[in-house]
Amino acid sequence: MSCDKTEETEVDPLAATQSKNFGTDPSSCEIIEFDEYSPTEASRGAITTVYSQNTPVRVAAHYRLSNGGYAEQNTALLFDTSAPDRKNQQFRTPSPAAMRPMGQVLSVGSSNGKTTSLYTKGSRIEMDFSAMGSINLKGLHVLDISEEEAGSRLELLDKDGNLLKTMELPVTGAYGATRLRVDTPGVVKLRVVFGNESSRSGGGAIDVIEFCREEI
């Protein structure tokens, strides 16, 4: 049975540190950070899979269309905030708005190898954990949600596709970052929707996906 319940956002602020695990729940069993410890696969320039402890997590991202639907083409993109290209110099971590170094983050857009176009007209990202069974999602880091993109949200789905929980994403400010505490068991898929779905605006990124696998 679907349970469409919007819960109050719980945000953990970041502070200046270079520690890899700073700003994470110490009880998290695995953390996906889109780095050398979380290898990825791509097809036609889009990220399709990220691995955590050798188990695949399927990834997809899609542009929002003018009719409110979503394009079929996968446009999941890794953007390196430690070495942004000339077009996106302000999206850098650590920074006053995002003190924790993030490195590569998962976003939506395209790249030609030299410059990156981050999509800001509404989109969504999905991560499918079904190869693990289900997980207890502890939290994730949210980046670059401006005031104009308030109403962006996280949706958590179970193995039958039922909605377990909806959480509004915190407004981080342009190029900012913060941790969203989730603490939800039974998750098989997470979906991040950037911007209000009634509009053609919205962009952002996610990183530091913290979770524990649940016993089958």
Coordinates of C-alpha atoms in Angstrom, one line a residue:
M1 CA 0.0 0.0 0.0
S2 CA 1.3 3.4 -0.9
C3 CA 2.1 5.8 1.9
D4 CA 2.5 9.3 0.5
K5 CA 3.6 11.2 3.5
T6 CA 5.7 14.3 3.5
E7 CA 8.0 14.5 6.5
E8 CA 9.9 17.4 8.1
T9 CA 13.3 17.9 6.7
E10 CA 16.2 17.2 9.0
V11 CA 19.4 18.9 8.0
D12 CA 22.9 18.4 9.5
P13 CA 25.1 21.4 8.8
L14 CA 28.6 21.0 7.5
A15 CA 31.8 22.5 9.0
A16 CA 35.3 23.0 7.6
T17 CA 37.2 19.7 7.5
Q18 CA 39.1 17.6 5.1
S19 CA 38.0 14.3 6.6
K20 CA 36.4 11.9 4.0
N21 CA 33.7 10.8 6.5
F22 CA 33.0 14.1 8.1
G23 CA 29.3 14.9 8.1
T24 CA 28.2 11.3 7.8
D25 CA 26.4 8.9 10.2
P26 CA 29.0 6.8 11.9
S27 CA 26.5 3.9 11.9
S28 CA 26.5 3.9 8.1
C29 CA 27.8 0.6 6.7
E30 CA 28.5 1.8 3.1
I31 CA 29.0 5.3 1.6
I32 CA 28.8 6.0 -2.2
E33 CA 30.9 9.1 -3.0
F34 CA 31.5 8.6 -6.7
D35 CA 35.2 8.4 -6.2
E36 CA 37.8 5.6 -6.7
Y37 CA 36.1 3.5 -4.0
S38 CA 32.8 3.7 -5.9
P39 CA 33.6 2.9 -9.5
T40 CA 31.1 3.8 -12.2
E41 CA 30.0 2.7 -15.7
A42 CA 28.8 4.9 -18.4
S43 CA 27.0 4.5 -21.8
R44 CA 26.8 7.2 -24.4
G45 CA 28.4 9.7 -22.0
A46 CA 25.8 9.1 -19.2
I47 CA 26.4 7.3 -15.9
T48 CA 24.4 4.1 -15.7
T49 CA 25.9 2.2 -12.7
V50 CA 27.9 2.9 -9.6
Y51 CA 29.4 0.1 -7.5
S52 CA 29.4 -0.2 -3.7
Q53 CA 31.4 -3.2 -2.4
N54 CA 31.2 -4.8 -5.9
T55 CA 27.4 -4.6 -6.0
P56 CA 25.8 -2.5 -8.8
V57 CA 23.5 0.4 -8.1
R58 CA 21.7 1.5 -11.3
V59 CA 21.7 5.2 -12.0
A60 CA 19.5 7.3 -14.4
A61 CA 18.7 11.0 -14.8
H62 CA 16.1 12.6 -17.1
Y63 CA 15.3 16.1 -18.2
R64 CA 11.7 17.4 -17.5
L65 CA 9.6 18.2 -20.5
S66 CA 7.2 21.1 -21.1
N67 CA 4.2 18.7 -20.5
G68 CA 5.5 17.7 -17.1
G69 CA 6.8 14.3 -18.2
Y70 CA 10.4 13.3 -18.5
A71 CA 12.6 12.6 -21.5
E72 CA 13.7 9.0 -22.1
Q73 CA 17.4 9.7 -22.6
N74 CA 19.6 9.1 -19.6
T75 CA 21.6 12.3 -18.8
A76 CA 23.2 11.3 -15.4
L77 CA 26.5 13.2 -15.1
L78 CA 29.4 13.3 -12.8
F79 CA 30.7 16.8 -12.1
D80 CA 34.0 17.3 -10.4
T81 CA 33.7 20.1 -7.8
S82 CA 37.4 19.9 -7.0
A83 CA 38.3 20.9 -10.5
P84 CA 35.4 22.6 -12.2
D85 CA 35.7 23.6 -15.8
R86 CA 35.8 27.3 -16.9
K87 CA 32.0 27.5 -17.4
N88 CA 31.3 26.3 -13.9
Q89 CA 34.1 27.8 -11.8
Q90 CA 31.8 28.8 -8.9
F91 CA 30.6 25.3 -8.3
R92 CA 33.7 24.3 -6.3
T93 CA 34.2 22.5 -3.0
P94 CA 35.4 23.1 -0.4
S95 CA 34.0 26.7 -0.4
P96 CA 32.3 29.0 2.1
A97 CA 28.9 27.6 1.1
A98 CA 30.1 23.9 1.0
M99 CA 33.1 23.5 3.4
R100 CA 33.3 19.7 3.0
P101 CA 35.3 18.7 -0.1
M102 CA 32.9 16.7 -2.3
G103 CA 35.0 15.9 -5.4
Q104 CA 32.7 14.3 -8.0
V105 CA 29.0 14.7 -7.5
L106 CA 26.0 13.2 -9.3
S107 CA 24.1 15.7 -11.4
V108 CA 22.1 16.1 -14.6
G109 CA 23.5 17.4 -17.9
S110 CA 26.0 16.8 -20.6
S111 CA 29.8 17.2 -21.2
N112 CA 32.0 17.3 -24.2
G113 CA 35.1 16.6 -22.2
K114 CA 36.1 20.2 -21.9
T115 CA 33.0 22.0 -20.7
T116 CA 30.0 20.8 -18.8
S117 CA 26.4 21.9 -19.2
L118 CA 24.4 21.4 -16.0
Y119 CA 20.7 21.2 -16.7
T120 CA 18.6 23.8 -14.8
K121 CA 15.2 23.5 -16.4
G122 CA 13.9 20.7 -14.2
S123 CA 15.1 17.1 -13.9
R124 CA 15.2 14.0 -11.7
I125 CA 17.8 11.4 -10.6
E126 CA 17.1 7.8 -9.7
M127 CA 19.3 5.2 -7.9
D128 CA 18.1 1.6 -7.9
F129 CA 19.4 -0.6 -5.0
S130 CA 17.5 -3.7 -6.0
A131 CA 20.7 -5.8 -6.5
M132 CA 21.2 -5.4 -2.7
G133 CA 17.6 -6.4 -1.8
S134 CA 16.7 -3.3 0.2
I135 CA 18.6 -0.8 2.3
N136 CA 18.2 1.5 5.3
L137 CA 19.0 4.9 3.8
K138 CA 20.8 6.9 6.5
G139 CA 21.3 10.1 4.6
L140 CA 22.7 11.9 1.6
H141 CA 24.3 15.2 0.8
V142 CA 22.4 17.8 -1.3
L143 CA 24.1 20.5 -3.4
D144 CA 23.2 23.7 -5.3
I145 CA 19.5 24.1 -4.4
S146 CA 18.6 27.8 -4.7
E147 CA 15.6 29.6 -3.3
E148 CA 14.0 29.5 -6.8
E149 CA 14.3 25.7 -6.6
A150 CA 12.6 25.3 -3.2
G151 CA 10.1 22.4 -3.4
S152 CA 12.7 20.0 -4.8
R153 CA 12.2 16.7 -3.1
L154 CA 13.5 13.2 -2.3
E155 CA 11.2 10.2 -2.9
L156 CA 11.9 6.8 -1.4
L157 CA 10.3 3.7 -2.9
D158 CA 10.0 0.1 -1.8
K159 CA 10.4 -3.2 -3.8
D160 CA 6.9 -2.9 -5.1
G161 CA 7.3 0.7 -6.2
N162 CA 5.2 2.0 -3.4
L163 CA 6.2 5.4 -2.0
L164 CA 7.6 5.1 1.5
K165 CA 8.5 8.7 2.2
T166 CA 8.8 12.1 0.6
M167 CA 11.2 14.7 2.0
E168 CA 11.7 18.3 0.8
L169 CA 15.3 19.0 -0.1
P170 CA 16.8 21.8 1.9
V171 CA 17.7 25.1 0.2
T172 CA 21.5 25.2 0.2
G173 CA 21.9 28.4 -1.7
A174 CA 23.8 28.6 -5.0
Y175 CA 26.6 26.0 -5.0
G176 CA 26.0 25.2 -1.3
A177 CA 25.8 21.8 0.3
T178 CA 24.3 20.2 3.3
R179 CA 23.5 16.7 4.7
L180 CA 19.9 15.5 4.7
R181 CA 19.2 12.9 7.4
V182 CA 16.8 10.3 6.1
D183 CA 16.9 7.2 8.4
T184 CA 14.4 5.1 6.4
P185 CA 14.5 1.3 6.1
G186 CA 13.0 -0.8 3.2
V187 CA 14.3 1.5 0.5
V188 CA 14.9 -0.1 -3.0
K189 CA 14.9 3.1 -5.1
L190 CA 15.6 6.7 -4.3
R191 CA 14.4 9.5 -6.6
V192 CA 15.5 13.1 -6.4
V193 CA 13.3 15.7 -8.2
F194 CA 14.9 19.1 -8.8
G195 CA 12.4 22.0 -8.9
N196 CA 8.7 22.0 -8.8
E197 CA 7.2 19.6 -11.4
S198 CA 4.8 22.2 -12.6
S199 CA 7.7 24.4 -13.7
R200 CA 10.6 24.2 -16.2
S201 CA 13.2 25.1 -13.6
G202 CA 15.3 23.2 -11.2
G203 CA 18.8 21.7 -10.9
G204 CA 21.2 20.4 -8.3
A205 CA 23.3 17.5 -7.4
I206 CA 23.7 14.7 -4.8
D207 CA 26.6 12.9 -3.2
V208 CA 27.7 10.9 -0.1
I209 CA 24.9 8.3 -0.2
E210 CA 24.9 6.6 3.3
F211 CA 23.2 3.3 3.9
C212 CA 23.2 -0.2 5.4
R213 CA 22.0 -3.3 3.5
E214 CA 19.1 -5.1 5.2
E215 CA 19.2 -8.8 5.9
I216 CA 17.1 -10.8 3.5

